Tab-separated table of C-alpha atoms in Angstrom:
chain	number	residue	atom	x	y	z
G	1	MET	CA	24.278	-15.401	-2.252
G	2	LEU	CA	25.562	-19.000	-1.950
G	3	ASN	CA	28.693	-18.324	0.188
G	4	LYS	CA	27.415	-17.239	3.733
G	5	LYS	CA	28.894	-17.818	7.190
G	6	THR	CA	26.869	-20.251	9.304
G	7	VAL	CA	26.070	-21.513	12.600
G	8	ASP	CA	28.835	-24.049	12.087
G	9	ASP	CA	31.066	-21.096	11.949
G	10	LEU	CA	30.286	-19.992	15.292
G	11	THR	CA	32.950	-20.561	18.322
G	12	GLY	CA	33.215	-19.599	21.765
G	13	LEU	CA	29.300	-19.299	22.697
G	14	GLN	CA	29.794	-20.533	26.115
G	15	GLY	CA	28.017	-17.837	28.350
G	16	LYS	CA	26.929	-15.912	25.167
G	17	LYS	CA	23.701	-14.603	24.500
G	18	VAL	CA	22.607	-15.318	20.828
G	19	LEU	CA	19.444	-13.611	19.012
G	20	VAL	CA	18.032	-16.113	16.612
G	21	ARG	CA	15.444	-15.240	14.102
G	22	CYS	CA	13.131	-18.123	13.161
G	23	ASP	CA	9.807	-18.620	11.120
G	24	PHE	CA	7.259	-19.462	13.863
G	25	ASN	CA	4.520	-18.033	11.650
G	26	VAL	CA	2.234	-21.211	12.459
G	27	PRO	CA	-1.269	-21.953	11.686
G	28	LEU	CA	-3.353	-21.138	14.946
G	29	LYS	CA	-6.966	-22.402	15.567
G	30	GLU	CA	-8.488	-20.578	18.844
G	31	GLY	CA	-4.656	-20.530	20.374
G	32	VAL	CA	-4.047	-24.062	19.432
G	33	ILE	CA	-1.178	-24.916	16.609
G	34	GLN	CA	-2.336	-27.104	13.631
G	35	ASN	CA	0.886	-27.771	12.014
G	36	TYR	CA	4.590	-27.923	13.666
G	37	ASN	CA	6.472	-28.244	10.645
G	38	ARG	CA	7.801	-24.504	11.216
G	39	ILE	CA	9.069	-25.458	14.867
G	40	ASP	CA	10.519	-28.851	14.052
G	41	GLY	CA	12.468	-26.832	11.535
G	42	ALA	CA	13.857	-24.608	13.813
G	43	ILE	CA	14.969	-27.065	16.544
G	44	PRO	CA	18.538	-28.287	14.771
G	45	THR	CA	19.765	-24.686	15.176
G	46	ILE	CA	18.555	-24.083	18.758
G	47	LYS	CA	19.758	-27.451	19.659
G	48	LYS	CA	23.292	-26.563	18.185
G	49	LEU	CA	23.519	-23.109	20.097
G	50	LEU	CA	22.564	-24.612	23.148
G	51	ASP	CA	25.004	-27.473	22.767
G	52	GLN	CA	27.744	-24.906	22.699
G	53	GLY	CA	26.459	-23.460	25.910
G	54	ALA	CA	24.798	-20.259	24.628
G	55	LYS	CA	21.880	-18.294	26.105
G	56	VAL	CA	19.707	-18.334	23.055
G	57	ILE	CA	16.876	-15.469	22.472
G	58	LEU	CA	14.231	-16.288	19.819
G	59	CYS	CA	12.271	-13.798	17.892
G	60	SER	CA	9.598	-14.384	15.361
G	61	HIS	CA	6.492	-12.821	13.861
G	62	LEU	CA	3.178	-14.453	13.474
G	63	GLY	CA	0.643	-13.031	10.995
G	64	LYS	CA	0.122	-9.395	10.365
G	65	PRO	CA	-0.991	-7.666	13.776
G	66	LYS	CA	0.272	-4.389	12.014
G	67	GLY	CA	1.760	-2.879	15.263
G	68	GLU	CA	-1.290	-4.010	17.565
G	69	PRO	CA	-0.828	-6.413	20.555
G	70	LEU	CA	-3.680	-8.900	19.355
G	71	PRO	CA	-3.963	-11.820	21.650
G	72	GLU	CA	-4.995	-14.377	18.888
G	73	LEU	CA	-1.591	-13.530	17.319
G	74	SER	CA	0.684	-14.013	20.442
G	75	LEU	CA	3.594	-16.262	20.272
G	76	ALA	CA	2.527	-17.850	23.724
G	77	PRO	CA	1.311	-21.132	22.143
G	78	VAL	CA	4.793	-21.730	20.791
G	79	ALA	CA	6.869	-21.585	23.879
G	80	PRO	CA	5.425	-24.695	25.290
G	81	ALA	CA	5.851	-26.520	22.110
G	82	LEU	CA	9.408	-25.583	21.962
G	83	SER	CA	9.910	-26.515	25.519
G	84	GLU	CA	8.595	-29.934	25.104
G	85	ARG	CA	10.790	-30.527	21.701
G	86	LEU	CA	14.024	-28.813	23.276
G	87	GLY	CA	13.733	-30.543	26.644
G	88	VAL	CA	14.448	-27.201	28.108
G	89	GLU	CA	11.906	-24.496	29.678
G	90	VAL	CA	11.295	-21.843	27.340
G	91	LYS	CA	10.680	-18.607	29.186
G	92	PHE	CA	8.191	-16.217	27.254
G	93	VAL	CA	7.284	-12.656	28.261
G	94	ASP	CA	3.926	-11.333	27.130
G	95	ASP	CA	5.262	-8.103	26.024
G	96	PRO	CA	3.160	-5.846	23.858
G	97	LYS	CA	6.500	-3.859	23.273
G	98	VAL	CA	8.664	-6.997	22.533
G	99	THR	CA	11.738	-5.325	23.745
G	100	GLY	CA	10.449	-3.741	26.846
G	101	PRO	CA	11.787	-3.620	30.518
G	102	GLU	CA	10.684	-6.835	31.414
G	103	THR	CA	12.143	-8.718	28.511
G	104	GLN	CA	15.125	-6.775	28.825
G	105	LYS	CA	15.365	-8.282	32.700
G	106	VAL	CA	14.658	-11.888	31.527
G	107	ALA	CA	17.151	-11.636	28.624
G	108	ALA	CA	19.741	-10.226	31.254
G	109	GLU	CA	19.451	-12.816	33.630
G	110	LEU	CA	19.458	-15.873	31.115
G	111	LYS	CA	21.755	-18.743	32.508
G	112	ASP	CA	23.966	-20.792	29.996
G	113	GLY	CA	21.722	-23.150	28.030
G	114	GLU	CA	18.238	-21.048	28.708
G	115	VAL	CA	16.170	-20.054	26.221
G	116	LEU	CA	13.937	-16.898	25.746
G	117	LEU	CA	11.111	-16.601	23.303
G	118	LEU	CA	10.300	-12.980	22.284
G	119	GLN	CA	6.441	-11.708	21.898
G	120	ASN	CA	5.542	-11.507	18.085
G	121	THR	CA	7.960	-8.862	16.490
G	122	ARG	CA	5.130	-7.365	14.385
G	123	TYR	CA	3.310	-6.290	17.757
G	124	ARG	CA	5.375	-3.150	16.873
G	125	ILE	CA	4.676	-1.242	13.594
G	126	GLU	CA	8.462	-0.508	12.852
G	127	GLU	CA	9.100	-4.072	12.369
G	128	THR	CA	8.140	-3.967	8.849
G	129	LYS	CA	9.262	-0.211	8.360
G	130	TYR	CA	12.824	-0.832	8.157
G	131	GLY	CA	14.358	1.619	5.812
G	132	LYS	CA	11.354	3.636	5.548
G	133	ASP	CA	10.672	4.996	9.101
G	134	GLU	CA	13.574	6.211	11.435
G	135	ASN	CA	11.705	4.503	14.638
G	136	ALA	CA	12.223	1.434	12.823
G	137	GLU	CA	16.066	1.880	13.526
G	138	GLY	CA	15.457	2.319	17.169
G	139	TYR	CA	13.673	-1.075	17.468
G	140	ALA	CA	16.260	-2.890	15.557
G	141	LYS	CA	18.967	-1.731	17.836
G	142	GLU	CA	16.718	-2.752	20.799
G	143	LEU	CA	16.486	-6.330	19.406
G	144	ALA	CA	20.148	-6.464	18.782
G	145	ASP	CA	21.009	-4.964	22.593
G	146	LEU	CA	19.282	-7.904	24.067
G	147	CYS	CA	22.299	-10.188	22.884
G	148	ASP	CA	25.824	-10.079	22.847
G	149	GLY	CA	26.549	-9.312	19.136
G	150	ILE	CA	25.587	-12.227	17.754
G	151	PHE	CA	22.624	-12.952	15.388
G	152	VAL	CA	21.334	-16.261	13.385
G	153	ASN	CA	18.766	-16.089	10.763
G	154	ASP	CA	16.905	-18.982	10.224
G	155	ALA	CA	13.743	-17.411	8.828
G	156	PHE	CA	13.716	-18.019	4.950
G	157	GLY	CA	10.207	-17.255	4.808
G	158	THR	CA	10.601	-13.669	5.252
G	159	ALA	CA	14.357	-13.425	3.508
G	160	HIS	CA	12.638	-11.467	0.719
G	161	ARG	CA	11.612	-8.721	3.041
G	162	ALA	CA	14.137	-6.270	4.821
G	163	HIS	CA	12.568	-5.952	8.402
G	164	CYS	CA	13.789	-5.051	11.888
G	165	SER	CA	14.408	-8.619	13.094
G	166	ASN	CA	15.933	-10.112	9.928
G	167	VAL	CA	18.007	-6.944	8.216
G	168	GLY	CA	18.103	-4.189	10.503
G	169	VAL	CA	19.334	-5.943	13.590
G	170	THR	CA	22.464	-6.950	11.722
G	171	LYS	CA	23.865	-3.200	11.606
G	172	TYR	CA	24.008	-3.601	15.424
G	173	THR	CA	25.556	-7.025	15.768
G	174	ASN	CA	29.111	-8.223	15.106
G	175	THR	CA	28.498	-11.200	13.956
G	176	ASN	CA	25.705	-12.607	11.578
G	177	VAL	CA	25.068	-15.879	10.144
G	178	VAL	CA	22.525	-18.219	8.966
G	179	GLY	CA	20.804	-21.182	10.462
G	180	TYR	CA	20.639	-24.627	9.078
G	181	LEU	CA	17.345	-24.298	7.615
G	182	MET	CA	18.321	-21.108	5.782
G	183	GLU	CA	21.408	-22.819	4.538
G	184	LYS	CA	19.446	-25.711	3.216
G	185	GLU	CA	17.152	-23.010	1.388
G	186	ILE	CA	20.377	-21.298	-0.005
G	187	LYS	CA	22.202	-24.656	-1.141
G	188	PHE	CA	19.350	-26.298	-2.871
G	189	LEU	CA	17.541	-23.258	-4.456
G	190	GLY	CA	20.813	-21.698	-5.010
G	191	GLN	CA	22.401	-24.608	-6.742
G	192	ALA	CA	19.469	-25.766	-8.313
G	193	VAL	CA	19.137	-22.345	-10.224
G	194	GLU	CA	22.670	-21.248	-10.656
G	195	ASN	CA	24.508	-24.409	-11.225
G	196	PRO	CA	21.946	-27.237	-12.175
G	197	VAL	CA	23.189	-30.632	-13.317
G	198	ARG	CA	21.454	-31.001	-16.737
G	199	PRO	CA	18.768	-31.854	-18.057
G	200	PHE	CA	17.300	-28.930	-16.027
G	201	VAL	CA	13.301	-28.908	-16.150
G	202	ALA	CA	11.307	-26.364	-14.346
G	203	ILE	CA	7.549	-26.704	-13.934
G	204	LEU	CA	5.464	-23.747	-13.521
G	205	GLY	CA	1.797	-23.787	-12.458
G	206	GLY	CA	-0.797	-21.769	-10.531
G	207	ALA	CA	-3.688	-19.282	-11.536
G	208	LYS	CA	-1.707	-16.201	-12.712
G	209	VAL	CA	0.817	-15.550	-15.299
G	210	SER	CA	1.533	-12.223	-13.586
G	211	ASP	CA	2.543	-13.793	-10.193
G	212	LYS	CA	5.322	-15.775	-12.307
G	213	ILE	CA	6.590	-13.131	-15.056
G	214	ASN	CA	9.879	-12.634	-13.636
G	215	VAL	CA	10.427	-16.305	-12.802
G	216	ILE	CA	9.446	-17.295	-16.153
G	217	ASN	CA	11.753	-14.644	-17.666
G	218	ASN	CA	14.732	-16.019	-15.251
G	219	LEU	CA	14.345	-19.452	-15.971
G	220	LEU	CA	14.485	-19.433	-19.925
G	221	ASP	CA	17.881	-18.134	-19.478
G	222	LYS	CA	18.584	-21.364	-17.483
G	223	VAL	CA	16.565	-24.104	-17.984
G	224	ASP	CA	16.165	-26.978	-20.816
G	225	THR	CA	12.828	-27.542	-20.715
G	226	LEU	CA	10.135	-25.205	-19.105
G	227	ILE	CA	6.535	-26.966	-18.545
G	228	ILE	CA	3.573	-24.894	-17.757
G	229	GLY	CA	-0.010	-25.836	-16.145
G	230	GLY	CA	-2.575	-24.420	-14.122
G	231	GLY	CA	-4.411	-21.345	-14.782
G	232	MET	CA	-1.671	-19.347	-16.214
G	233	ALA	CA	-1.624	-22.026	-19.049
G	234	TYR	CA	-4.642	-20.358	-20.663
G	235	THR	CA	-3.068	-17.019	-21.175
G	236	PHE	CA	-0.369	-18.408	-22.956
G	237	GLU	CA	-3.064	-20.606	-25.128
G	238	LYS	CA	-5.505	-17.515	-25.656
G	239	ALA	CA	-2.145	-15.526	-27.148
G	240	GLN	CA	-1.669	-18.186	-29.638
G	241	GLY	CA	-5.096	-17.920	-30.752
G	242	GLU	CA	-6.814	-21.065	-28.999
G	243	GLU	CA	-10.304	-21.034	-27.956
G	244	ILE	CA	-10.149	-21.270	-23.804
G	245	GLY	CA	-14.005	-20.692	-23.024
G	246	ASN	CA	-14.423	-19.095	-19.661
G	247	SER	CA	-10.929	-20.375	-18.370
G	248	LEU	CA	-8.625	-18.021	-16.382
G	249	CYS	CA	-6.870	-15.521	-18.750
G	250	GLU	CA	-5.196	-12.347	-17.953
G	251	GLU	CA	-5.670	-10.181	-21.190
G	252	ASP	CA	-3.002	-7.770	-20.372
G	253	LYS	CA	-0.298	-10.513	-20.439
G	254	LEU	CA	-0.974	-11.787	-23.960
G	255	ASP	CA	1.598	-9.853	-25.542
G	256	TYR	CA	4.189	-11.010	-22.682
G	257	ALA	CA	3.003	-14.623	-23.368
G	258	LEU	CA	4.094	-14.474	-26.719
G	259	GLU	CA	7.082	-12.719	-25.980
G	260	MET	CA	8.166	-15.524	-23.725
G	261	ILE	CA	7.325	-18.254	-26.349
G	262	LYS	CA	9.633	-16.275	-28.961
G	263	LYS	CA	12.512	-16.004	-26.071
G	264	ALA	CA	12.238	-19.911	-25.654
G	265	GLU	CA	12.435	-20.619	-29.498
G	266	GLU	CA	15.646	-18.354	-29.496
G	267	LYS	CA	16.983	-19.957	-26.479
G	268	GLY	CA	16.597	-23.309	-27.829
G	269	VAL	CA	14.493	-23.871	-24.469
G	270	LYS	CA	11.479	-26.337	-24.800
G	271	LEU	CA	8.399	-24.756	-23.665
G	272	LEU	CA	5.599	-27.028	-23.244
G	273	LEU	CA	1.734	-26.102	-22.745
G	274	PRO	CA	-1.117	-28.245	-22.355
G	275	VAL	CA	-2.396	-30.202	-25.661
G	276	ASP	CA	-5.581	-31.208	-23.728
G	277	HIS	CA	-7.633	-30.184	-20.777
G	278	VAL	CA	-10.374	-31.437	-18.229
G	279	GLU	CA	-12.772	-28.891	-18.520
G	280	GLY	CA	-15.558	-28.310	-15.983
G	281	LYS	CA	-19.009	-26.360	-16.351
G	282	GLU	CA	-18.911	-24.592	-12.799
G	283	PHE	CA	-16.123	-23.997	-10.256
G	284	SER	CA	-17.319	-27.154	-8.255
G	285	ASN	CA	-15.786	-30.847	-7.566
G	286	ASP	CA	-19.427	-32.053	-8.340
G	287	THR	CA	-19.599	-30.094	-11.999
G	288	GLU	CA	-20.030	-32.006	-15.082
G	289	ARG	CA	-16.555	-32.785	-16.495
G	290	LYS	CA	-15.176	-34.017	-19.554
G	291	VAL	CA	-11.760	-34.240	-21.361
G	292	VAL	CA	-11.060	-32.112	-24.558
G	293	ASP	CA	-8.647	-31.095	-27.298
G	294	VAL	CA	-9.796	-27.266	-27.135
G	295	ILE	CA	-12.119	-25.792	-24.238
G	296	ASP	CA	-15.771	-25.646	-25.259
G	297	ALA	CA	-17.843	-21.974	-25.120
G	298	GLY	CA	-19.179	-21.518	-21.372
G	299	TRP	CA	-16.660	-24.238	-20.129
G	300	SER	CA	-13.365	-23.720	-18.101
G	301	GLY	CA	-10.313	-25.725	-18.027
G	302	PHE	CA	-9.485	-27.031	-14.443
G	303	ASP	CA	-7.032	-29.693	-14.994
G	304	ILE	CA	-4.432	-30.928	-17.536
G	305	GLY	CA	-5.610	-33.861	-19.737
G	306	PRO	CA	-4.284	-37.593	-20.175
G	307	LYS	CA	-2.527	-36.713	-23.462
G	308	THR	CA	-0.802	-33.593	-21.649
G	309	ILE	CA	0.089	-35.636	-18.521
G	310	ALA	CA	1.958	-38.177	-20.965
G	311	LEU	CA	3.796	-35.129	-22.746
G	312	TYR	CA	4.766	-33.522	-19.262
G	313	LYS	CA	6.013	-37.043	-17.869
G	314	ALA	CA	8.028	-37.521	-21.050
G	315	ALA	CA	9.514	-34.289	-20.589
G	316	LEU	CA	10.619	-35.166	-17.078
G	317	GLU	CA	12.165	-38.601	-18.332
G	318	GLY	CA	16.057	-38.372	-17.399
G	319	ALA	CA	15.817	-34.979	-15.676
G	320	LYS	CA	18.605	-34.324	-13.174
G	321	THR	CA	17.447	-31.029	-11.764
G	322	VAL	CA	13.475	-30.314	-11.313
G	323	VAL	CA	12.405	-27.071	-9.883
G	324	TRP	CA	8.308	-26.988	-9.402
G	325	ASN	CA	6.412	-24.082	-8.511
G	326	GLY	CA	2.434	-24.026	-8.753
G	327	PRO	CA	-0.332	-26.924	-9.235
G	328	MET	CA	-1.239	-28.180	-12.699
G	329	GLY	CA	-4.755	-27.835	-12.061
G	330	VAL	CA	-7.460	-27.296	-9.309
G	331	PHE	CA	-5.969	-30.039	-6.998
G	332	GLU	CA	-8.156	-28.961	-4.092
G	333	PHE	CA	-10.988	-30.679	-6.203
G	334	SER	CA	-10.432	-34.426	-6.265
G	335	ASN	CA	-12.062	-34.452	-9.783
G	336	PHE	CA	-9.201	-32.307	-11.095
G	337	ALA	CA	-6.379	-33.191	-9.137
G	338	GLU	CA	-5.126	-36.089	-11.365
G	339	GLY	CA	-2.599	-33.622	-13.495
G	340	THR	CA	-1.068	-32.336	-10.306
G	341	LEU	CA	-0.807	-35.958	-8.725
G	342	GLU	CA	0.661	-37.563	-11.837
G	343	VAL	CA	3.484	-34.556	-12.329
G	344	CYS	CA	4.121	-35.070	-8.720
G	345	ARG	CA	4.595	-38.801	-9.184
G	346	ALA	CA	6.775	-38.381	-12.203
G	347	VAL	CA	9.119	-35.855	-10.424
G	348	ALA	CA	9.123	-38.284	-7.038
G	349	ASP	CA	10.053	-41.418	-9.284
G	350	LEU	CA	13.380	-39.644	-10.824
G	351	GLN	CA	16.520	-41.571	-10.043
G	352	ASP	CA	19.510	-39.408	-8.846
G	353	ALA	CA	17.649	-36.022	-9.688
G	354	THR	CA	17.912	-32.764	-7.610
G	355	THR	CA	14.107	-32.325	-6.724
G	356	VAL	CA	13.288	-28.912	-5.280
G	357	ILE	CA	9.559	-27.950	-4.453
G	358	GLY	CA	8.740	-24.357	-3.848
G	359	GLY	CA	5.862	-22.141	-3.370
G	360	GLY	CA	2.557	-22.822	-1.014
G	361	ASP	CA	0.375	-24.686	-2.965
G	362	SER	CA	2.790	-26.828	-4.818
G	363	VAL	CA	4.091	-27.928	-1.155
G	364	ASN	CA	0.567	-28.453	-0.252
G	365	ALA	CA	-0.028	-30.658	-3.167
G	366	VAL	CA	3.167	-32.949	-2.624
G	367	LYS	CA	2.528	-33.297	1.221
G	368	ARG	CA	-1.460	-34.046	0.686
G	369	LEU	CA	-0.369	-36.462	-1.937
G	370	GLY	CA	2.190	-38.285	0.178
G	371	PHE	CA	5.164	-37.594	-1.895
G	372	ALA	CA	6.820	-35.237	0.528
G	373	ASP	CA	9.617	-37.578	1.728
G	374	LYS	CA	10.427	-38.565	-1.902
G	375	MET	CA	11.530	-34.971	-2.774
G	376	THR	CA	15.025	-33.597	-2.419
G	377	HIS	CA	14.015	-30.145	-0.991
G	378	ILE	CA	10.696	-28.545	-0.104
G	379	SER	CA	11.063	-24.853	0.356
G	380	THR	CA	9.588	-23.360	3.722
G	381	GLY	CA	9.514	-20.052	1.924
G	382	GLY	CA	6.559	-19.366	-0.548
G	383	GLY	CA	7.429	-15.348	-1.606
G	384	ALA	CA	11.106	-15.865	-0.686
G	385	SER	CA	11.587	-18.798	-2.973
G	386	LEU	CA	9.606	-17.330	-5.996
G	387	GLU	CA	11.680	-14.128	-5.699
G	388	PHE	CA	14.945	-16.449	-5.568
G	389	LEU	CA	13.818	-18.174	-8.526
G	390	GLU	CA	13.265	-14.704	-10.212
G	391	GLY	CA	17.024	-14.097	-9.642
G	392	LYS	CA	16.743	-11.312	-7.088
G	393	GLU	CA	19.115	-10.790	-4.023
G	394	LEU	CA	17.187	-11.534	-0.969
G	395	PRO	CA	17.853	-8.911	1.594
G	396	GLY	CA	17.530	-11.419	4.708
G	397	VAL	CA	20.189	-13.495	2.717
G	398	ALA	CA	22.421	-10.510	1.761
G	399	ALA	CA	22.545	-9.344	5.306
G	400	ALA	CA	24.535	-12.359	6.648
G	401	ASP	CA	28.493	-12.201	6.653
G	402	ASN	CA	30.186	-13.926	4.020
G	403	LYS	CA	32.428	-16.659	4.640
């Protein structure tokens, strides 16, 4: 998956129409964009194409309209934001069919260095049905027909899904490459997992073991140390006969947890679990709280305790590759954020290490706690980065041409 052609491999773009799949799935509130990270992330690839005289056609989904042209999920607000950042007017056609006659006309009349943004690709029900519905084939071809056979995929966030606008379209274009954002994701996630500089430490948190079953299994074949925190840790604790009170636990995953502990022993991997906890009475920031070695009956573990923080920080010392997915506790509550904060700080303070943060909650934690600029790479794809860590092939990456 690491050996893909990129936007830098494209030549002779003067006057050519290029279709670019971006990730403009931005948070909107009453039509106002709340966070511009994904738009900003797409700019380098778009500018590269414009600098070479291309006519650029951008497409993306937004939310889940499920084939309905919902006004609140229109990509209209993205066009002015792009215009401002590119210094070029970005044309937009509010076309419920996405690839209808008016869109085709505007695309055909684009001049060198002009940009067109298509309406939400998911306004068409076929978008998410590629490979399952023969009509989807037609939609993929309609998207491809807008350009001159050149497709750039820069949307890592949807790379784990085979949709019309990221995979289907490649059947009808001659040249398929990845953009700068996608290239960066493949490089950092791929290198970290497939060719890590050691010691390699993975940190997994979050609520459920079931969300990370394949990730744990795959990483145990690759890491030197696996640190587990968050709600998922209590399933491991209970599997070993520990008292966990009312803490989160997946009863049907107890055997799996024991299997993973055994696998770690057989592989010589250090698998670290919490040795103390910050427990609370109720799921609230203001609830009664205390630090304990064993969770009390009627209480729940909401964060790792100080001994665990020290244990995890010691395990991170000297690490050269770190992959982190999932917080250590209920970090949204300030009274239960200490574990996530301290682990975050320890990762940020590492010298000469590649640190890769993947998954929505860990990314939010790193940004909220102010450590984003200290990390080597923050992944833009929650589900995609998880599936990458599971060792799965991502359809959106696989569809690009090999070098």
